[in-house]
Tab-separated table of C-alpha atoms in Angstrom:
chain	number	residue	atom	x	y	z
Y	22	MET	CA	18.327	15.699	36.057
Y	23	SER	CA	14.952	16.078	37.497
Y	24	GLU	CA	12.818	13.060	39.003
Y	25	ALA	CA	10.430	13.165	36.090
Y	26	TRP	CA	13.455	12.691	33.132
Y	27	HIS	CA	14.961	10.226	34.906
Y	28	HIS	CA	12.058	7.886	35.126
Y	29	PHE	CA	11.250	8.376	31.745
Y	30	ILE	CA	15.221	7.514	30.428
Y	31	ALA	CA	15.010	4.378	32.683
Y	32	GLY	CA	11.501	3.247	32.650
Y	33	ASP	CA	10.312	4.035	28.807
Y	34	LEU	CA	13.138	5.531	26.559
Y	35	VAL	CA	14.482	2.480	25.725
Y	36	ALA	CA	11.239	1.064	25.008
Y	37	LEU	CA	10.165	3.815	23.008
Y	38	LEU	CA	13.012	3.733	20.972
Y	39	SER	CA	13.073	-0.546	20.359
Y	40	CYS	CA	9.643	-0.135	19.441
Y	41	THR	CA	10.243	2.677	17.321
Y	42	LEU	CA	13.369	0.639	15.796
Y	43	ALA	CA	11.493	-2.255	15.076
Y	44	VAL	CA	8.583	-0.814	13.683
Y	45	VAL	CA	10.137	1.666	10.846
Y	46	THR	CA	12.352	-1.448	9.876
Y	47	CYS	CA	9.379	-3.308	9.300
Y	48	GLY	CA	7.462	-0.294	7.360
Y	49	VAL	CA	10.515	0.450	5.100
Y	50	LEU	CA	11.085	-3.162	4.153
Y	51	GLY	CA	7.128	-4.049	4.472
Y	52	SER	CA	6.881	-1.430	1.363
Y	53	TYR	CA	8.256	-3.844	-1.252
Y	54	LEU	CA	5.974	-6.749	-0.160
Y	55	VAL	CA	3.040	-4.675	0.122
Y	56	LEU	CA	4.137	-3.480	-3.624
Y	57	LYS	CA	4.922	-7.433	-5.169
Y	58	ARG	CA	1.063	-7.989	-3.388
Y	59	GLU	CA	3.088	-10.488	-1.445
Y	60	SER	CA	1.875	-9.098	2.354
Y	61	LEU	CA	1.082	-12.687	3.221
Y	62	MET	CA	4.626	-13.214	3.116
Y	63	GLY	CA	5.641	-11.263	5.764
Y	64	ASP	CA	3.015	-12.367	7.963
Y	65	ALA	CA	3.737	-16.417	6.270
Y	66	ILE	CA	7.675	-15.356	7.918
Y	67	SER	CA	6.523	-13.979	11.002
Y	68	HIS	CA	4.725	-17.254	12.032
Y	69	ALA	CA	7.440	-20.118	10.194
Y	70	VAL	CA	10.864	-18.645	11.586
Y	71	LEU	CA	9.237	-19.923	15.468
Y	72	PRO	CA	10.400	-23.330	15.130
Y	73	GLY	CA	13.928	-22.109	13.537
Y	74	LEU	CA	14.368	-20.607	16.653
Y	75	VAL	CA	13.139	-23.234	18.606
Y	76	VAL	CA	15.428	-24.952	17.609
Y	77	ALA	CA	18.175	-22.914	17.428
Y	78	PHE	CA	17.326	-22.810	20.878
Y	79	MET	CA	17.718	-26.384	21.684
Y	80	ILE	CA	21.088	-26.782	19.873
Y	81	SER	CA	22.321	-23.804	21.292
Y	82	GLN	CA	20.774	-23.564	24.947
Y	83	SER	CA	21.054	-20.037	24.432
Y	84	ARG	CA	18.731	-17.201	23.330
Y	85	ALA	CA	21.739	-15.116	22.565
Y	86	PRO	CA	21.096	-13.118	18.797
Y	87	VAL	CA	23.241	-14.878	16.310
Y	88	PRO	CA	22.586	-18.119	16.755
Y	89	MET	CA	18.260	-16.790	16.680
Y	90	PHE	CA	19.572	-14.783	13.966
Y	91	ILE	CA	20.772	-17.904	12.071
Y	92	GLY	CA	17.858	-20.251	12.926
Y	93	ALA	CA	15.162	-17.549	11.439
Y	94	GLY	CA	17.351	-17.476	8.534
Y	95	ILE	CA	16.984	-21.087	7.867
Y	96	ALA	CA	13.308	-21.066	8.914
Y	97	ALA	CA	12.641	-18.235	6.482
Y	98	GLY	CA	14.529	-19.421	3.709
Y	99	LEU	CA	12.798	-23.229	3.945
Y	100	THR	CA	9.537	-21.267	3.914
Y	101	VAL	CA	9.861	-19.398	0.909
Y	102	LEU	CA	11.442	-22.912	-0.631
Y	103	LEU	CA	8.574	-24.842	0.682
Y	104	THR	CA	6.104	-21.992	-0.560
Y	105	MET	CA	7.431	-22.379	-4.005
Y	106	LEU	CA	7.276	-26.030	-4.578
Y	107	VAL	CA	3.683	-25.588	-3.160
Y	108	ARG	CA	2.740	-23.425	-5.481
Y	109	ARG	CA	4.474	-24.589	-8.858
Y	110	TRP	CA	3.499	-28.776	-7.634
Y	111	GLY	CA	0.069	-28.287	-5.888
Y	112	GLY	CA	-1.201	-25.928	-8.431
Y	113	VAL	CA	-2.396	-23.893	-5.804
Y	114	GLU	CA	-2.762	-19.728	-5.867
Y	115	PRO	CA	0.032	-17.888	-4.339
Y	116	GLY	CA	-2.442	-16.999	-1.112
Y	117	ALA	CA	-2.965	-20.652	-0.608
Y	118	ALA	CA	0.361	-21.989	-0.655
Y	119	MET	CA	1.523	-19.602	1.876
Y	120	GLY	CA	-1.087	-20.085	4.043
Y	121	VAL	CA	-0.755	-23.596	4.090
Y	122	VAL	CA	3.178	-23.809	4.426
Y	123	PHE	CA	3.164	-20.921	7.402
Y	124	SER	CA	0.439	-22.321	9.734
Y	125	VAL	CA	2.394	-25.650	9.454
Y	126	MET	CA	5.513	-24.120	10.359
Y	127	PHE	CA	3.651	-22.145	13.508
Y	128	ALA	CA	2.178	-24.737	14.475
Y	129	LEU	CA	5.428	-27.192	14.700
Y	130	GLY	CA	6.878	-24.214	16.526
Y	131	VAL	CA	4.105	-23.986	19.239
Y	132	TYR	CA	4.548	-27.929	19.300
Y	133	LEU	CA	7.959	-27.740	20.070
Y	134	ILE	CA	7.810	-25.368	22.675
Y	135	GLU	CA	5.163	-27.359	24.336
Y	136	SER	CA	6.883	-30.458	23.884
Y	137	GLU	CA	8.365	-32.606	26.917
Y	138	ALA	CA	11.978	-31.018	26.190
Y	139	LEU	CA	11.105	-27.468	26.765
Y	140	ARG	CA	8.181	-27.637	28.913
Y	141	ASP	CA	10.445	-26.058	31.816
Y	142	ILE	CA	12.495	-23.824	29.303
Y	143	ASP	CA	11.672	-19.632	29.675
Y	144	LEU	CA	10.259	-19.865	25.975
Y	145	ASP	CA	6.795	-18.855	25.800
Y	146	ALA	CA	4.733	-19.060	23.059
Y	147	SER	CA	2.884	-16.053	24.322
Y	148	CYS	CA	6.117	-13.878	24.501
Y	149	VAL	CA	6.578	-14.339	20.833
Y	150	LEU	CA	2.990	-13.228	20.207
Y	151	TYR	CA	3.096	-9.928	22.224
Y	152	GLY	CA	6.240	-9.198	23.036
Y	153	GLN	CA	7.844	-7.701	26.031
Y	154	VAL	CA	8.141	-4.152	26.004
Y	155	GLU	CA	7.081	-3.869	29.316
Y	156	TYR	CA	10.506	-5.501	30.602
Y	157	LEU	CA	13.343	-3.178	28.410
Y	158	VAL	CA	14.091	-1.086	31.026
Y	159	TRP	CA	17.035	0.505	31.581
Y	160	TRP	CA	17.796	0.037	35.253
Y	161	ASP	CA	20.673	1.987	35.889
Y	162	ALA	CA	20.526	5.022	34.254
Y	163	PRO	CA	22.675	7.551	35.227
Y	164	LYS	CA	21.080	10.679	36.636
Y	165	ASP	CA	23.806	12.725	36.047
Y	166	PRO	CA	22.878	14.584	32.551
Y	167	SER	CA	26.643	14.599	31.944
Y	168	ALA	CA	27.112	10.715	32.133
Y	169	TYR	CA	25.147	10.807	28.741
Y	170	LEU	CA	28.089	12.100	27.391
Y	171	LYS	CA	30.431	9.718	28.012
Y	172	LEU	CA	30.471	6.180	26.065
Y	173	ALA	CA	31.015	4.226	28.895
Y	174	THR	CA	27.716	5.472	29.940
Y	175	TYR	CA	26.676	2.754	27.205
Y	176	THR	CA	28.929	-0.007	26.982
Y	177	ASP	CA	28.972	-0.682	31.242
Y	178	THR	CA	25.295	0.124	31.742
Y	179	ASP	CA	22.644	-2.264	31.687
Y	180	ILE	CA	21.029	-1.432	28.400
Y	181	PRO	CA	19.027	-4.479	26.954
Y	182	PRO	CA	20.570	-6.123	24.350
Y	183	ALA	CA	17.085	-5.848	22.087
Y	184	LEU	CA	17.559	-2.233	21.842
Y	185	TRP	CA	20.846	-2.645	20.226
Y	186	ALA	CA	19.981	-5.750	18.026
Y	187	LEU	CA	17.060	-3.646	16.609
Y	188	GLY	CA	19.259	-0.282	15.654
Y	189	ALA	CA	21.788	-3.057	14.189
Y	190	ILE	CA	18.697	-4.212	11.988
Y	191	PHE	CA	17.577	-0.888	11.348
Y	192	VAL	CA	20.481	0.580	10.156
Y	193	ILE	CA	21.394	-2.922	7.272
Y	194	ALA	CA	18.022	-2.186	6.386
Y	195	VAL	CA	18.300	0.929	5.745
Y	196	ALA	CA	21.718	1.189	4.082
Y	197	PHE	CA	20.243	-2.024	2.072
Y	198	VAL	CA	17.692	-0.092	0.601
Y	199	ALA	CA	19.286	2.875	-0.171
Y	200	ALA	CA	22.364	1.142	-1.715
Y	201	PHE	CA	19.920	-1.309	-4.021
Y	202	PHE	CA	17.002	0.798	-4.484
Y	203	LYS	CA	17.112	0.779	-8.422
Y	204	GLU	CA	17.734	-3.248	-7.857
Y	205	LEU	CA	15.110	-3.541	-5.753
Y	206	ARG	CA	12.910	-1.264	-7.697
Y	207	ILE	CA	13.489	-3.077	-11.159
Y	208	THR	CA	13.276	-6.431	-9.151
Y	209	THR	CA	10.150	-5.897	-7.369
Y	210	PHE	CA	8.157	-4.319	-10.569
Y	211	ASP	CA	9.840	-6.426	-13.644
Y	212	PRO	CA	12.020	-9.712	-12.432
Y	213	GLN	CA	12.331	-10.153	-15.925
Y	214	MET	CA	13.505	-7.102	-17.268
Y	215	ALA	CA	15.753	-7.536	-14.628
Y	216	ARG	CA	16.752	-10.997	-15.373
Y	217	ALA	CA	17.640	-9.653	-19.128
Y	218	ALA	CA	19.706	-6.576	-17.579
Y	219	GLY	CA	21.813	-8.986	-16.154
Y	220	ILE	CA	20.432	-8.178	-12.508
Y	221	PRO	CA	20.344	-11.671	-10.187
Y	222	ALA	CA	16.583	-10.348	-9.301
Y	223	TRP	CA	16.612	-14.259	-7.270
Y	224	LEU	CA	19.744	-12.739	-5.046
Y	225	VAL	CA	18.408	-9.593	-4.395
Y	226	GLN	CA	14.697	-10.591	-3.726
Y	227	GLY	CA	16.278	-13.548	-1.287
Y	228	ALA	CA	18.648	-10.497	0.624
Y	229	LEU	CA	15.257	-8.583	0.785
Y	230	VAL	CA	13.016	-11.627	2.409
Y	231	LEU	CA	16.296	-12.563	4.575
Y	232	LEU	CA	16.177	-8.997	6.035
Y	233	VAL	CA	12.844	-9.351	6.898
Y	234	ALA	CA	13.219	-12.552	8.658
Y	235	LEU	CA	16.229	-10.736	10.366
Y	236	ALA	CA	13.711	-7.715	11.291
Y	237	VAL	CA	11.163	-10.534	12.565
Y	238	VAL	CA	13.380	-11.918	14.692
Y	239	ALA	CA	14.752	-9.216	16.058
Y	240	SER	CA	11.797	-7.584	16.741
Y	241	PHE	CA	10.212	-11.104	18.811
Y	242	GLN	CA	11.540	-10.431	22.096
Y	243	ALA	CA	10.367	-6.081	21.669
Y	244	ILE	CA	7.191	-6.084	20.064
Y	245	GLY	CA	5.805	-9.758	19.442
Y	246	SER	CA	4.896	-11.031	16.102
Y	247	ILE	CA	1.475	-9.575	15.735
Y	248	LEU	CA	2.791	-5.996	15.790
Y	249	VAL	CA	5.892	-7.503	13.350
Y	250	ILE	CA	2.484	-8.271	10.954
Y	251	ALA	CA	0.440	-4.925	11.658
Y	252	MET	CA	3.959	-3.279	11.028
Y	253	LEU	CA	5.060	-5.126	7.757
Y	254	ILE	CA	1.779	-4.319	6.056
Y	255	CYS	CA	-0.279	-1.182	7.548
Y	256	PRO	CA	2.695	1.468	7.110
Y	257	ALA	CA	3.644	0.630	3.870
Y	258	ALA	CA	-0.245	0.158	2.823
Y	259	THR	CA	-0.992	3.732	4.437
Y	260	ALA	CA	2.155	5.246	2.424
Y	261	ARG	CA	0.317	3.576	-0.795
Y	262	MET	CA	-2.392	5.034	-0.535
Y	263	LEU	CA	-0.425	8.991	-0.401
Y	264	THR	CA	1.880	8.993	-3.466
Y	265	ASP	CA	2.619	7.067	-6.575
Y	266	ARG	CA	6.466	7.089	-6.470
Y	267	LEU	CA	8.496	4.760	-4.724
Y	268	GLY	CA	10.681	6.682	-2.889
Y	269	THR	CA	8.071	8.549	-1.313
Y	270	GLN	CA	6.230	5.715	-0.763
Y	271	ILE	CA	9.107	4.484	1.121
Y	272	MET	CA	9.731	7.177	3.309
Y	273	LEU	CA	6.220	7.909	4.167
Y	274	ALA	CA	5.974	4.137	5.032
Y	275	GLY	CA	9.167	4.866	7.621
Y	276	LEU	CA	7.534	8.152	8.748
Y	277	VAL	CA	3.654	6.510	9.063
Y	278	ALA	CA	5.428	3.528	11.278
Y	279	GLY	CA	7.452	5.445	13.594
Y	280	LEU	CA	4.729	8.204	14.216
Y	281	CYS	CA	2.282	5.142	15.103
Y	282	ALA	CA	4.688	3.347	17.276
Y	283	ILE	CA	5.370	6.728	19.467
Y	284	ALA	CA	1.408	7.589	19.703
Y	285	GLY	CA	0.714	4.273	20.668
Y	286	TYR	CA	3.382	3.961	22.985
Y	287	PHE	CA	2.267	6.541	25.224
Y	288	ALA	CA	-1.523	5.505	24.775
Y	289	GLY	CA	-1.307	2.455	26.052
Y	290	ALA	CA	1.862	3.243	28.911
Y	291	LYS	CA	0.475	6.544	29.728
Y	292	LEU	CA	-2.899	7.440	28.849
Y	293	PRO	CA	-4.979	4.671	30.986
Y	294	THR	CA	-3.124	5.618	34.212
Y	295	ALA	CA	-3.511	9.465	33.505
Y	296	LEU	CA	-7.035	8.603	33.360
Y	297	GLY	CA	-7.357	7.248	36.388
Y	298	ALA	CA	-7.261	3.253	35.295
Y	299	GLU	CA	-5.356	1.056	37.673
Y	300	HIS	CA	-3.100	-0.579	34.544
Y	301	ALA	CA	-1.544	0.194	31.653
Y	302	LEU	CA	-2.753	-1.803	28.260
Y	303	ASN	CA	-0.565	-4.126	26.457
Y	304	ILE	CA	1.831	-1.634	24.542
Y	305	ALA	CA	2.421	-3.893	20.997
Y	306	GLY	CA	-0.970	-4.149	20.931
Y	307	MET	CA	-2.073	-0.471	21.178
Y	308	ILE	CA	0.125	0.611	18.531
Y	309	THR	CA	-1.265	-2.032	16.277
Y	310	VAL	CA	-4.484	-0.422	16.778
Y	311	VAL	CA	-3.200	2.999	16.183
Y	312	ALA	CA	-1.890	1.708	12.774
Y	313	GLY	CA	-4.982	0.587	11.633
Y	314	LEU	CA	-7.064	3.520	12.612
Y	315	VAL	CA	-4.286	5.668	10.944
Y	316	PHE	CA	-4.839	3.488	7.603
Y	317	GLY	CA	-8.795	3.398	8.103
Y	318	LEU	CA	-8.283	7.293	7.599
Y	319	VAL	CA	-6.067	7.274	5.044
Y	320	CYS	CA	-8.792	5.051	2.882
Y	321	PHE	CA	-11.048	7.477	3.703
Y	322	ALA	CA	-9.402	10.555	3.391
Y	323	SER	CA	-6.339	9.903	0.953
Y	324	PRO	CA	-6.426	13.115	-1.984
Y	325	SER	CA	-5.305	11.004	-4.480
Y	326	HIS	CA	-6.971	6.651	-3.633
Y	327	GLY	CA	-9.167	7.743	-0.353
Y	328	PHE	CA	-12.813	6.861	-0.924
Y	329	ILE	CA	-13.825	10.480	-0.561
Y	330	ALA	CA	-11.374	11.119	-3.421
Y	331	ARG	CA	-12.521	8.525	-5.803
Y	332	ALA	CA	-16.388	9.165	-4.806
Y	333	VAL	CA	-15.516	12.901	-6.263
Y	334	ARG	CA	-13.966	11.803	-9.589
Y	335	GLN	CA	-16.598	9.333	-10.209
Y	336	ARG	CA	-19.362	11.838	-9.394
Y	337	ARG	CA	-17.009	14.749	-11.501
Y	338	LEU	CA	-16.738	11.793	-14.714
Y	339	ALA	CA	-20.581	11.364	-14.071
Y	340	GLU	CA	-21.487	14.494	-14.716
Y	341	ARG	CA	-19.073	14.850	-17.530
Y	342	ILE	CA	-20.583	12.334	-19.110
Y	343	ALA	CA	-24.087	13.310	-18.653
Y	344	ILE	CA	-23.465	16.522	-19.857
Y	345	GLU	CA	-21.694	15.252	-23.085
Y	346	ASP	CA	-24.444	13.031	-23.922
Y	347	LEU	CA	-26.674	16.089	-23.680
Y	348	LEU	CA	-24.582	18.888	-26.021
Y	349	GLY	CA	-24.292	15.278	-28.189
Y	350	LEU	CA	-28.653	15.019	-28.395
Y	351	LEU	CA	-28.335	19.001	-29.264
Y	352	TYR	CA	-26.019	18.441	-31.733
Y	353	ARG	CA	-27.810	15.646	-33.941
Y	354	SER	CA	-30.744	17.355	-33.414
Y	355	ALA	CA	-29.230	20.701	-34.725
Y	356	GLU	CA	-28.240	18.475	-37.992
Y	357	ALA	CA	-31.401	17.283	-38.158
Y	358	GLY	CA	-32.833	20.625	-38.611
Y	359	GLU	CA	-34.111	21.819	-35.131
Y	360	THR	CA	-32.368	23.748	-33.465
Y	361	PHE	CA	-33.932	24.245	-29.832
Y	362	VAL	CA	-35.087	21.313	-28.479
Y	363	PRO	CA	-38.013	21.195	-25.792
Y	364	ILE	CA	-36.226	20.869	-22.274
Y	365	GLN	CA	-39.175	19.396	-20.423
Y	366	PRO	CA	-38.212	16.037	-21.342
Y	367	MET	CA	-34.935	16.294	-20.911
Y	368	HIS	CA	-35.956	17.205	-17.121
Y	369	ALA	CA	-37.672	14.205	-17.488
Y	370	ALA	CA	-34.828	12.022	-18.714
Y	371	GLY	CA	-32.711	13.648	-15.672
Y	372	MET	CA	-30.531	15.413	-18.145
Y	373	PRO	CA	-27.773	18.000	-16.320
Y	374	VAL	CA	-29.720	21.147	-17.809
Y	375	ALA	CA	-29.378	23.550	-15.319
Y	376	ARG	CA	-25.432	22.689	-14.686
Y	377	ALA	CA	-25.025	22.731	-18.847
Y	378	THR	CA	-26.664	26.447	-18.686
Y	379	LYS	CA	-24.359	27.380	-15.942
Y	380	LEU	CA	-21.519	26.349	-17.933
Y	381	GLY	CA	-22.758	28.692	-20.710
Y	382	LEU	CA	-22.519	25.290	-22.952
Y	383	VAL	CA	-26.009	25.476	-23.799
Y	384	ARG	CA	-29.074	28.202	-23.757
Y	385	ALA	CA	-32.872	27.864	-23.375
Y	386	GLU	CA	-35.014	30.099	-25.077
Y	387	ALA	CA	-39.634	29.979	-24.696
Y	388	SER	CA	-38.917	26.589	-22.607
Y	389	LYS	CA	-36.382	25.282	-25.415
Y	390	LEU	CA	-32.749	24.445	-25.208
Y	391	GLY	CA	-30.281	24.753	-27.887
Y	392	LEU	CA	-26.501	25.122	-28.259
Y	393	THR	CA	-24.398	28.318	-27.378
Y	394	ASP	CA	-21.243	28.971	-29.219
Y	395	SER	CA	-18.891	26.963	-26.580
Y	396	GLY	CA	-21.416	24.327	-26.580
Y	397	ARG	CA	-21.089	23.767	-29.961
Y	398	GLU	CA	-17.901	23.612	-30.352
Y	399	ARG	CA	-17.635	20.935	-27.333
Y	400	ALA	CA	-20.185	19.234	-28.760
Y	401	GLU	CA	-18.126	19.121	-32.641
Y	402	GLY	CA	-15.349	17.225	-30.848
Y	403	LEU	CA	-17.761	14.997	-28.913
Y	404	ILE	CA	-19.756	13.709	-32.025
Y	405	ARG	CA	-15.735	13.675	-34.531
Y	406	ARG	CA	-14.845	11.303	-31.860
Y	407	HIS	CA	-18.027	9.513	-31.890
Y	408	ARG	CA	-17.957	8.546	-35.659
Y	409	LEU	CA	-13.777	8.313	-35.831
Y	410	TRP	CA	-14.538	5.509	-33.639
Y	411	GLU	CA	-17.637	3.942	-35.525
Y	412	GLY	CA	-15.090	4.017	-38.563
Y	413	TYR	CA	-12.394	2.761	-37.112
Y	414	LEU	CA	-14.884	-0.180	-35.493
Y	415	VAL	CA	-15.951	-0.848	-38.783
Y	416	GLU	CA	-12.596	-0.568	-41.051
Y	417	ARG	CA	-10.353	-2.457	-38.537
Y	418	ALA	CA	-12.078	-3.888	-36.043
Y	419	GLY	CA	-14.426	-5.966	-38.757
Y	420	LEU	CA	-18.235	-5.104	-37.157
Y	421	ARG	CA	-20.990	-4.441	-38.899
Y	422	PRO	CA	-21.891	-0.613	-39.235
Y	423	ASP	CA	-25.211	-1.219	-37.153
Y	424	HIS	CA	-23.434	-3.110	-34.387
Y	425	VAL	CA	-20.533	-0.201	-33.493
Y	426	HIS	CA	-23.249	2.904	-32.093
Y	427	ALA	CA	-23.436	1.707	-28.640
Y	428	THR	CA	-19.421	1.126	-28.118
Y	429	ALA	CA	-18.802	4.550	-30.053
Y	430	GLU	CA	-21.185	6.199	-27.143
Y	431	LEU	CA	-18.806	4.948	-24.603
Y	432	LEU	CA	-15.337	5.535	-26.574
Y	433	GLU	CA	-16.512	9.015	-27.445
Y	434	HIS	CA	-15.931	10.216	-23.455
Y	435	VAL	CA	-12.626	9.772	-23.686
Y	436	ASP	CA	-11.053	12.853	-25.577
Y	437	GLN	CA	-6.977	11.794	-24.855
Y	438	PRO	CA	-5.354	12.841	-27.960
Y	439	ALA	CA	-3.486	9.626	-28.087
Y	440	ALA	CA	-6.964	7.327	-27.806
Y	441	ILE	CA	-8.785	9.099	-30.920
Y	442	PRO	CA	-8.124	6.854	-34.117
Y	443	THR	CA	-6.746	8.915	-37.474
Y	444	GLN	CA	-9.471	9.793	-39.761
Y	445	SER	CA	-9.999	7.851	-43.335
Y	446	GLY	CA	-12.845	10.099	-44.834
Y	447	ASP	CA	-15.166	12.507	-44.371
Y	448	LEU	CA	-18.026	10.624	-43.598
Y	449	ASP	CA	-18.668	7.529	-41.033
Y	450	PRO	CA	-19.882	4.198	-41.786
Y	451	HIS	CA	-23.619	5.685	-41.382
Y	452	GLY	CA	-22.904	8.662	-44.273
Y	453	LYS	CA	-22.964	11.298	-42.016
Y	454	ALA	CA	-20.047	13.756	-41.899
Y	455	ILE	CA	-17.229	13.692	-39.577
Y	456	PRO	CA	-16.867	17.242	-37.770
Y	457	PRO	CA	-13.906	19.067	-38.386
Y	458	GLY	CA	-10.992	18.736	-35.533
Y	459	PRO	CA	-7.268	19.295	-35.494
Y	460	GLU	CA	-4.925	19.272	-38.894
Y	461	THR	CA	-3.100	16.145	-37.583
Y	462	ASP	CA	-4.904	13.331	-35.448
Y	463	ALA	CA	-2.837	10.761	-33.439
Y	464	GLU	CA	-2.163	7.920	-34.276
Y	465	SER	CA	-4.668	5.081	-34.664
Y	466	PRO	CA	-4.538	2.467	-31.631
């Protein structure tokens, strides 16, 4: 094995794997928190487990994973319970209730760390915030490549225990999501239906919260609470911007989290020194920055929910509405006996004459504008919807005939068949003929 590869395995591999396992676990579990609009719950748990960790350490005098997990689980359960009580008894909205609870719990944890009883103990709040990725080193990694094919290499060498803990939580979290995907989906989107179907929503969601707490605790030593909070939200929110399917979102969240971990690790640990800097950057902070940049890029460029896509859809919708308004105006003019209308006032009003002409919906003759055959067909559908809505608003909503035109002008642009009222006569409330349409209409809404 070359010296470079051995140096990477000994100095970087464990840290990189630990970061990747931690953030992928957080990304998968965080998908459900984002969908429930409880992203702050991950923030609350990641802060609120601190007093549980401290109390567990004070009782056991050890930082072993088992007592830490127990303390974190109790603190997480207490956080959820207190949040529910504050919401119910205090009458405050969920975000405020979680904010009150986690800030108090985190302050209590910091106070306990700084108290006299723990002042001389190696339990620093900054380690919880920023993690200790740089200390996850495999000091006695063998140089012989064949040694990595032997089980004893992994049992007898000094591999940091954080890697095993993060690997175990990753396997448990993925197995839980895969095994209870249906239950998690129904309890996330419709807990009342889940209870009606006999699914214990409180138990499923409670297990999810417990897994989030365990993932947070296992990640503290490696990546710190700041990165945990970011990874519970950013990858899931990024995936949500890219898809509307739950299964795809969960897989994308894990993929995005893993890629951010790899890119952030090398950007923090290797890039600064490669560019001539004396020191590397904080790895947990750099991974968080990369995740934020990816989320910002997806917010801007997502083909379904991004800023650009929304702007394009809104522009197309505005153009379609403007063209239909033009067609409606020409159709009404033709009904009044004026087949061609002077084009100049339409230009002055900002109507999309050029675009409608390019689409073959209107044609100009001697500075006047009229409908083509395809334009008349489309205009008939528009006017039909308009007059059907006027009739519906008068007959079914009880509005006066002189109060329905403005509302019908908005509703006429909705062309889905299921949203078109049923025709009940040949004339609208103003006595104008309703243009012919399909033989059968969709049911009235």
